[in-house]
Coordinates of C-alpha atoms in Angstrom, one line a residue:
X1 CA 2.8 26.1 3.9
X2 CA 3.7 25.1 7.2
X3 CA 2.2 25.4 10.6
X4 CA 4.1 25.9 13.7
X5 CA 1.5 24.8 15.8
X6 CA 0.9 20.8 16.8
X7 CA -2.0 20.1 18.1
X8 CA -2.3 17.3 20.9
X9 CA -5.2 15.7 22.7
X10 CA -3.7 17.1 26.2
X11 CA -5.1 20.3 24.7
X12 CA -8.2 19.3 24.4
X13 CA -8.4 18.3 28.0
X14 CA -10.7 15.5 27.4
X15 CA -11.1 12.0 28.5
X16 CA -13.8 10.1 26.9
X17 CA -15.4 8.0 28.7
X18 CA -17.4 4.8 27.4
X19 CA -19.3 5.0 24.1
X20 CA -22.7 6.4 25.0
X21 CA -20.9 8.8 27.1
X22 CA -21.0 11.5 24.3
X23 CA -22.3 14.8 25.7
X24 CA -24.1 15.6 21.9
X25 CA -24.5 13.7 19.0
X26 CA -22.2 15.2 16.4
X27 CA -22.0 14.3 12.3
X28 CA -18.4 13.0 11.6
X29 CA -17.2 12.6 8.3
X30 CA -14.3 10.0 7.3
X31 CA -11.9 10.7 4.6
X32 CA -10.4 7.8 2.6
X33 CA -10.0 6.3 -1.0
X34 CA -13.1 5.0 -2.7
X35 CA -12.1 0.7 -3.0
X36 CA -13.3 -2.1 -1.9
X37 CA -12.1 -1.8 2.3
X38 CA -13.9 1.6 2.3
X39 CA -16.9 0.0 1.3
X40 CA -16.9 -2.2 4.1
X41 CA -16.0 0.4 6.5
X42 CA -19.1 1.9 6.0
X43 CA -20.8 -1.3 7.2
X44 CA -18.8 -1.6 10.1
X45 CA -19.8 1.8 11.2
X46 CA -23.1 1.5 11.7
X47 CA -22.3 -0.5 14.8
X48 CA -20.3 2.7 15.9
X49 CA -23.4 5.2 15.3
X50 CA -25.9 2.5 17.2
X51 CA -23.8 2.8 20.1
X52 CA -22.6 6.4 20.5
X53 CA -25.4 8.1 18.3
X54 CA -23.1 10.2 16.4
X55 CA -23.8 10.1 12.8
X56 CA -21.0 9.4 10.0
X57 CA -20.6 10.6 7.1
X58 CA -17.9 9.3 4.1
X59 CA -16.0 10.9 1.6
X60 CA -14.2 8.9 -1.0
X61 CA -11.8 9.8 -3.3
X62 CA -10.4 8.0 -6.4
X63 CA -7.0 6.5 -5.7
X64 CA -5.5 9.2 -8.7
X65 CA -6.8 12.1 -7.1
X66 CA -6.4 10.9 -3.7
X67 CA -3.0 12.1 -2.4
X68 CA -3.8 15.6 -4.5
X69 CA -7.3 16.1 -2.7
X70 CA -6.2 15.4 0.4
X71 CA -3.2 17.2 1.1
X72 CA -5.0 20.2 -0.6
X73 CA -7.2 20.1 2.1
X74 CA -5.0 19.6 5.0
X75 CA -2.5 22.6 3.6
X76 CA -5.4 24.6 3.4
X77 CA -6.2 23.7 7.0
X78 CA -9.6 22.2 5.8
X79 CA -12.5 21.1 7.5
X80 CA -14.0 18.6 5.8
X81 CA -12.8 15.7 7.4
X82 CA -13.1 15.0 10.7
X83 CA -11.0 11.9 10.6
X84 CA -9.1 10.9 7.8
X85 CA -7.5 7.6 7.2
X86 CA -4.4 8.8 4.9
X87 CA -1.7 7.3 3.2
X88 CA 1.5 6.3 4.9
X89 CA 3.8 8.4 3.4
X90 CA 1.8 11.5 4.5
X91 CA 2.5 10.8 8.2
X92 CA 5.9 12.9 8.2
X93 CA 3.7 15.7 7.2
X94 CA 0.8 15.3 8.8
X95 CA 2.8 15.6 12.1
X96 CA 5.4 18.3 11.2
X97 CA 2.7 20.8 9.8
X98 CA 0.2 20.4 12.8
X99 CA -2.1 18.5 10.4
X100 CA -2.8 15.3 12.7
X101 CA -3.9 15.7 16.8
X102 CA -0.7 13.7 18.2
X103 CA -2.3 10.9 20.4
X104 CA 0.0 10.0 22.9
X105 CA -2.2 11.0 26.2
X106 CA -5.7 9.8 24.5
X107 CA -3.8 6.4 24.2
X108 CA -2.6 6.9 27.6
X109 CA -5.8 7.7 28.8
X110 CA -8.3 5.2 27.2
X111 CA -5.9 2.5 27.8
X112 CA -4.8 1.7 23.9
X113 CA -1.2 0.6 23.5
X114 CA 0.0 0.1 20.5
X115 CA 2.0 -3.1 21.1
X116 CA -1.3 -4.9 20.6
X117 CA -0.8 -3.8 16.7
X118 CA 1.8 -5.3 14.2
X119 CA 4.9 -3.8 14.7
X120 CA 5.6 -3.0 10.7
X121 CA 2.3 -1.0 10.8
X122 CA 2.9 1.0 13.9
X123 CA 6.1 1.9 12.8
X124 CA 5.0 2.5 9.1
X125 CA 1.3 4.3 10.1
X126 CA 1.6 5.8 13.1
X127 CA 4.9 6.9 14.2
X128 CA 7.0 10.5 13.6
X129 CA 9.6 10.7 13.7
X130 CA 10.1 7.0 12.3
X131 CA 9.8 4.4 15.1
X132 CA 9.9 7.2 18.1
X133 CA 6.8 6.7 20.4
X134 CA 5.3 9.2 18.7
X135 CA 1.9 8.3 17.3
X136 CA -0.2 10.6 15.1
X137 CA -2.5 7.6 14.1
X138 CA -3.9 4.4 14.9
X139 CA -3.4 1.1 12.4
X140 CA -6.2 1.0 10.1
X141 CA -5.8 -1.0 7.1
X142 CA -2.4 -3.3 6.7
X143 CA -2.0 -3.6 2.6
X144 CA 0.8 -5.0 0.6
X145 CA 1.6 -5.1 -2.8
X146 CA 0.8 -9.0 -3.4
X147 CA 0.2 -11.3 -6.4
X148 CA -2.4 -13.1 -7.9
X149 CA -2.7 -15.6 -10.5
X150 CA -4.9 -18.4 -12.5
X151 CA -4.8 -21.5 -10.6
X152 CA -7.4 -23.2 -13.4
X153 CA -4.5 -22.5 -16.1
X154 CA -1.5 -23.4 -13.8
X155 CA -3.4 -26.8 -13.0
X156 CA -4.0 -27.7 -17.2
X157 CA -2.0 -31.0 -17.9
X158 CA -1.3 -29.2 -21.4
X159 CA -0.2 -25.7 -20.0
X160 CA 2.0 -28.0 -17.2
X161 CA 3.2 -29.8 -20.4
X162 CA 4.4 -27.1 -22.5
X163 CA 5.8 -25.6 -19.5
X164 CA 8.0 -28.4 -18.4
X165 CA 9.3 -28.6 -21.8
X166 CA 10.1 -24.4 -22.1
X167 CA 12.3 -24.5 -18.5
X168 CA 12.7 -28.1 -17.1
X169 CA 10.9 -27.8 -14.2
X170 CA 7.2 -27.9 -12.8
X171 CA 4.8 -24.6 -13.4
X172 CA 4.1 -23.6 -9.8
X173 CA 4.0 -20.3 -7.6
X174 CA 7.6 -18.5 -8.3
X175 CA 10.0 -18.6 -5.5
X176 CA 12.2 -15.8 -6.9
X177 CA 11.3 -12.8 -9.2
X178 CA 13.5 -14.3 -12.1
X179 CA 11.3 -17.8 -11.7
X180 CA 8.4 -14.8 -11.7
X181 CA 9.4 -13.2 -14.7
X182 CA 9.9 -16.6 -16.9
X183 CA 6.6 -17.7 -15.9
X184 CA 5.2 -14.5 -17.0
X185 CA 7.1 -14.9 -20.6
X186 CA 5.7 -18.4 -20.9
X187 CA 2.0 -17.1 -21.0
X188 CA 3.0 -14.1 -22.9
X189 CA 1.5 -14.5 -26.5
X190 CA 0.1 -18.2 -25.6
X191 CA -3.5 -19.2 -26.6
X192 CA -6.0 -20.4 -24.3
X193 CA -9.5 -21.8 -25.3
X194 CA -8.9 -19.5 -28.4
X195 CA -7.9 -16.0 -26.4
X196 CA -4.5 -14.4 -27.0
X197 CA -3.3 -13.8 -23.5
X198 CA -0.2 -12.0 -21.6
X199 CA 1.9 -13.0 -19.0
X200 CA 1.2 -10.6 -16.0
X201 CA -0.7 -7.0 -15.2
X202 CA 2.4 -4.6 -13.5
X203 CA 2.3 -1.1 -12.0
X204 CA 3.0 1.8 -14.9
X205 CA 1.5 4.4 -14.5
X206 CA 2.9 7.9 -14.1
X207 CA 0.4 10.5 -12.6
X208 CA 0.3 9.4 -9.6
X209 CA 2.5 6.8 -7.8
X210 CA 1.7 3.8 -9.8
X211 CA 4.8 3.1 -11.2
X212 CA 6.8 3.5 -8.0
X213 CA 4.6 1.4 -6.3
X214 CA 5.6 -1.4 -8.9
X215 CA 9.2 -0.7 -9.5
X216 CA 9.9 -1.2 -5.6
X217 CA 8.3 -4.4 -5.9
X218 CA 11.6 -5.2 -7.9
X219 CA 14.1 -3.0 -6.1
X220 CA 13.3 -4.4 -2.8
X221 CA 14.0 -8.2 -3.1
X222 CA 17.0 -7.0 -4.9
X223 CA 18.3 -5.2 -1.7
X224 CA 17.7 -1.1 -2.6
X225 CA 17.9 0.9 0.0
X226 CA 17.1 5.0 0.2
X227 CA 19.7 5.7 2.4
X228 CA 23.5 3.7 3.4
X229 CA 22.3 5.1 7.3
X230 CA 19.1 5.4 8.2
X231 CA 18.2 9.2 8.5
X232 CA 21.2 10.4 6.9
X233 CA 19.7 11.3 3.3
X234 CA 23.4 9.4 2.5
X235 CA 21.7 8.2 -1.0
X236 CA 24.9 7.7 -3.1
X237 CA 25.9 3.7 -3.4
X238 CA 22.5 2.7 -2.1
X239 CA 19.7 4.1 -4.7
X240 CA 21.9 3.6 -7.3
X241 CA 24.0 0.3 -5.6
X242 CA 24.9 -2.6 -8.6
X243 CA 21.6 -4.2 -7.0
X244 CA 19.2 -1.5 -8.1
X245 CA 20.4 -1.0 -11.1
X246 CA 19.9 -5.4 -11.8
X247 CA 16.4 -4.2 -10.2
X248 CA 15.5 -1.7 -12.3
X249 CA 16.6 -3.3 -15.7
X250 CA 14.5 -6.5 -14.7
X251 CA 11.4 -4.7 -14.3
X252 CA 11.7 -2.5 -17.5
X253 CA 12.5 -6.5 -19.1
X254 CA 9.2 -8.0 -17.4
X255 CA 7.6 -4.6 -19.0
X256 CA 8.6 -5.1 -22.5
X257 CA 8.4 -9.0 -22.8
X258 CA 5.4 -10.0 -20.4
X259 CA 2.6 -7.8 -20.1
X260 CA -0.5 -7.0 -22.2
X261 CA 0.0 -4.5 -24.9
X262 CA -0.4 -0.5 -24.8
X263 CA 0.2 -1.3 -20.9
X264 CA 1.7 2.1 -20.7
X265 CA 0.3 3.4 -17.9
X266 CA -1.6 1.0 -15.5
X267 CA -2.2 1.0 -12.1
X268 CA -5.0 -0.7 -9.5
X269 CA -7.7 -0.6 -11.8
X270 CA -6.2 -2.0 -14.9
X271 CA -4.4 -4.9 -13.0
X272 CA -7.9 -5.8 -11.9
X273 CA -9.3 -5.5 -15.3
X274 CA -6.7 -7.3 -16.9
X275 CA -7.2 -10.3 -15.3
X276 CA -11.0 -10.3 -14.5
X277 CA -11.4 -10.2 -18.5
X278 CA -9.3 -13.1 -19.0
X279 CA -6.0 -11.5 -20.5
X280 CA -3.3 -12.6 -18.0
X281 CA -1.9 -15.4 -16.4
X282 CA -1.0 -13.0 -13.4
X283 CA -0.9 -9.8 -12.0
X284 CA 0.4 -7.7 -8.9
X285 CA -2.0 -5.4 -6.8
X286 CA -2.7 -5.0 -3.5
X287 CA -4.1 -7.2 -0.8
X288 CA -6.6 -4.8 -0.3
X289 CA -8.3 -6.3 -3.5
X290 CA -7.7 -9.9 -2.6
X291 CA -11.4 -10.3 -0.9
X292 CA -13.1 -9.1 -4.2
X293 CA -11.0 -11.1 -6.4
X294 CA -11.9 -14.3 -4.8
X295 CA -15.3 -13.1 -4.9
X296 CA -15.5 -12.3 -8.5
X297 CA -17.9 -14.9 -10.6
X298 CA -16.0 -15.2 -13.3
X299 CA -12.1 -15.0 -12.2
X300 CA -12.7 -15.9 -8.8
X301 CA -13.3 -18.7 -6.0
X302 CA -11.2 -22.2 -7.9
X303 CA -10.0 -20.4 -10.6
X304 CA -7.9 -17.9 -8.3
X305 CA -4.7 -18.0 -5.8
X306 CA -2.3 -15.8 -4.2
X307 CA 1.3 -15.5 -3.4
X308 CA 3.4 -12.8 -1.7
X309 CA 5.9 -11.0 -3.4
X310 CA 9.1 -13.3 -4.7
X311 CA 12.2 -12.9 -3.1
X312 CA 15.3 -12.5 -5.0
X313 CA 18.4 -11.9 -3.1
X314 CA 16.2 -11.4 0.4
X315 CA 12.4 -11.0 0.9
X316 CA 10.5 -7.4 0.3
X317 CA 7.3 -6.0 -0.6
X318 CA 5.9 -2.8 -1.0
X319 CA 4.2 -1.9 2.1
X320 CA 0.7 -0.2 1.3
X321 CA -1.9 0.8 3.9
X322 CA -3.1 3.3 6.4
X323 CA -3.4 4.7 9.9
X324 CA -6.6 6.4 11.0
X325 CA -5.9 10.2 12.4
X326 CA -8.1 13.0 14.0
X327 CA -7.3 15.9 11.9
X328 CA -6.4 19.2 13.9
X329 CA -8.6 21.5 11.9
X330 CA -11.6 19.1 13.1
X331 CA -14.4 21.1 15.3
X332 CA -15.8 17.4 16.4
X333 CA -11.7 15.7 17.7
X334 CA -14.0 14.5 20.8
X335 CA -16.1 12.9 19.2
X336 CA -13.9 11.7 16.1
X337 CA -11.2 10.0 19.0
X338 CA -14.5 7.9 20.4
X339 CA -14.8 6.4 17.0
X340 CA -10.8 6.0 17.2
X341 CA -11.4 4.3 20.6
X342 CA -14.1 2.3 19.2
X343 CA -12.2 1.1 15.8
X344 CA -8.9 -0.3 18.3
X345 CA -11.4 -2.9 20.3
X346 CA -10.4 -6.3 19.3
X347 CA -14.0 -7.8 18.7
X348 CA -14.1 -4.5 16.1
X349 CA -11.3 -5.6 15.2
X350 CA -12.1 -9.3 14.0
X351 CA -15.3 -7.6 12.6
X352 CA -13.1 -5.5 10.2
X353 CA -11.6 -8.4 8.9
X354 CA -14.4 -10.1 8.7
X355 CA -16.1 -7.8 6.3
X356 CA -12.9 -7.3 4.0
X357 CA -10.7 -4.7 5.9
X358 CA -7.1 -5.6 7.0
X359 CA -6.7 -5.5 11.0
X360 CA -3.6 -4.8 12.0
X361 CA -4.4 -5.5 15.4
X362 CA -2.1 -8.7 17.1
X363 CA -5.7 -10.5 18.7
X364 CA -6.8 -11.1 15.0
X365 CA -3.7 -11.5 13.5
X366 CA -2.3 -13.8 16.0
X367 CA -5.3 -16.0 16.5
X368 CA -4.6 -19.4 15.5
X369 CA -7.9 -19.0 13.4
X370 CA -6.4 -16.3 11.5
X371 CA -4.1 -18.0 8.6
X372 CA -6.9 -20.3 7.4
X373 CA -9.7 -17.5 7.6
X374 CA -9.0 -16.2 3.9
X375 CA -7.4 -17.9 0.9
X376 CA -4.6 -15.0 1.2
X377 CA -4.8 -14.4 4.8
X378 CA -1.2 -16.6 5.4
X379 CA 0.1 -14.7 2.4
X380 CA -0.6 -11.5 4.2
X381 CA 1.1 -12.2 7.5
X382 CA 3.9 -13.2 5.3
X383 CA 4.1 -10.1 3.5
X384 CA 3.8 -8.1 6.3
X385 CA 6.7 -9.6 7.9
X386 CA 9.2 -8.4 4.9
X387 CA 8.0 -4.6 4.3
X388 CA 9.2 -1.3 2.8
X389 CA 7.7 1.9 2.7
X390 CA 9.0 4.8 0.3
X391 CA 9.8 8.1 2.0
X392 CA 7.8 9.3 4.4
X393 CA 9.0 13.0 5.2
X394 CA 7.0 16.0 5.0
X395 CA 8.4 16.6 1.2
X396 CA 7.4 13.0 0.4
X397 CA 4.4 14.5 -2.3
X398 CA 8.3 16.1 -4.4
X399 CA 10.3 13.0 -3.6
X400 CA 7.5 11.1 -5.4
X401 CA 7.2 13.1 -8.8
X402 CA 10.6 12.8 -8.8
X403 CA 10.5 9.0 -8.8
X404 CA 7.8 8.6 -11.0
X405 CA 9.3 11.1 -13.8
X406 CA 12.5 8.8 -13.3
X407 CA 11.4 5.4 -13.5
X408 CA 8.7 6.3 -16.0
X409 CA 10.9 7.6 -18.6
X410 CA 13.4 4.7 -18.5
X411 CA 10.9 1.7 -18.1
X412 CA 8.1 2.9 -20.1
X413 CA 9.6 5.9 -22.6
X414 CA 12.8 3.8 -23.2
X415 CA 15.1 6.9 -22.5
X416 CA 19.0 6.3 -20.8
X417 CA 19.8 3.4 -18.5
X418 CA 19.0 2.5 -15.5
X419 CA 22.1 3.4 -14.0
X420 CA 21.1 6.7 -15.5
X421 CA 17.6 6.8 -14.1
X422 CA 18.7 6.0 -10.8
X423 CA 21.8 8.7 -10.5
X424 CA 19.8 11.5 -11.6
X425 CA 17.0 10.4 -9.0
X426 CA 19.5 10.8 -6.2
X427 CA 20.3 14.3 -8.0
X428 CA 16.3 15.1 -7.8
X429 CA 16.1 14.2 -4.3
X430 CA 19.4 15.9 -3.2
X431 CA 17.4 19.0 -4.3
X432 CA 14.2 18.2 -2.2
X433 CA 16.1 17.6 0.9
X434 CA 18.6 20.9 0.7
X435 CA 15.5 22.7 0.3
X436 CA 14.2 21.2 3.1
X437 CA 17.9 22.0 5.3
X438 CA 18.2 18.4 5.6
X439 CA 21.5 18.5 3.8

């Protein structure tokens, strides 16, 4: 459903005065996914309530249902959410379908500069068309897919000796995707303290976005591209390049040789469970979960450490994270914009990081204290320097459904070859872009 109108802040003719200057107290609802950072945001937002007089309510949807629920809400012009921390891939639809308020005039009026936020996050979370200075969100939550591992197992003399004997090298954080797999295969089926353990937990989930977010962790380091020329939708030779085929074959081998048995439909929760229960030596997951993992009484602290998704032909991490937008159907846009002004403040952004959120503000990220502020802080900076994202087109949902099917059919269901899977994916995506009038 397309909406022709594009709400802009200038149409509201407002100048949000300093906080506390609100004409009336409003009840604002902020919508996001249900996960650790959302709980941190509830805590942080108490300061906004105290300063502004507004009351904050929160609607947090479990990740597997988040996209369906929120995109249906937006497409129906619903008024549930005044503020939405929407996934990075929704920005094209949010802008073109008029779901999100364009924030340029508001940013100009309030002196909020996108130059103060990490470039990768502004590009991914805020701009449409991509890379143009048209802003529909403020970067809210930086994120990427990274790795964590059992530091205590990696340090054991017996395990280190066995690894050296098997591989001829020292056991340590992998420096390439192929080293990552070699380590995972080494741990696969090994007995540690009387328990059989497995190599790694990776993403294989079919229903939402899981296997796409996992397999791109291999595709991007091999050099995968969605288009030969950005904005041209010319996918032949990019999506199905020899490098892409090799990366896809690699991820399938990883699934078949180095993951727990029955691991056919796993995403964030299953990865966390496998690690915390002591089943796996390593796991992939979003940096968003790393504060909670480090704090875990059983497998955190001295037992855990973290690393960036390893390179192969190049560096590359799958982008996560979100921007915060004002929903165009809200009757409380003025108060919602007050929240964004408050949230953009560098002091608030520092508290956001301290509470377990991932600030994208340069005042936080470029502070000399930042790399040592958490065991994964330096890894986060490194990952965000080489992130890539999925399509952010208005037809994002159809594009994702196609990739989920093609990847799961090949990797998990063992249908066809990697080359065939990528060739079919190009056919699927070509049809979507033809329907959209882009091809």
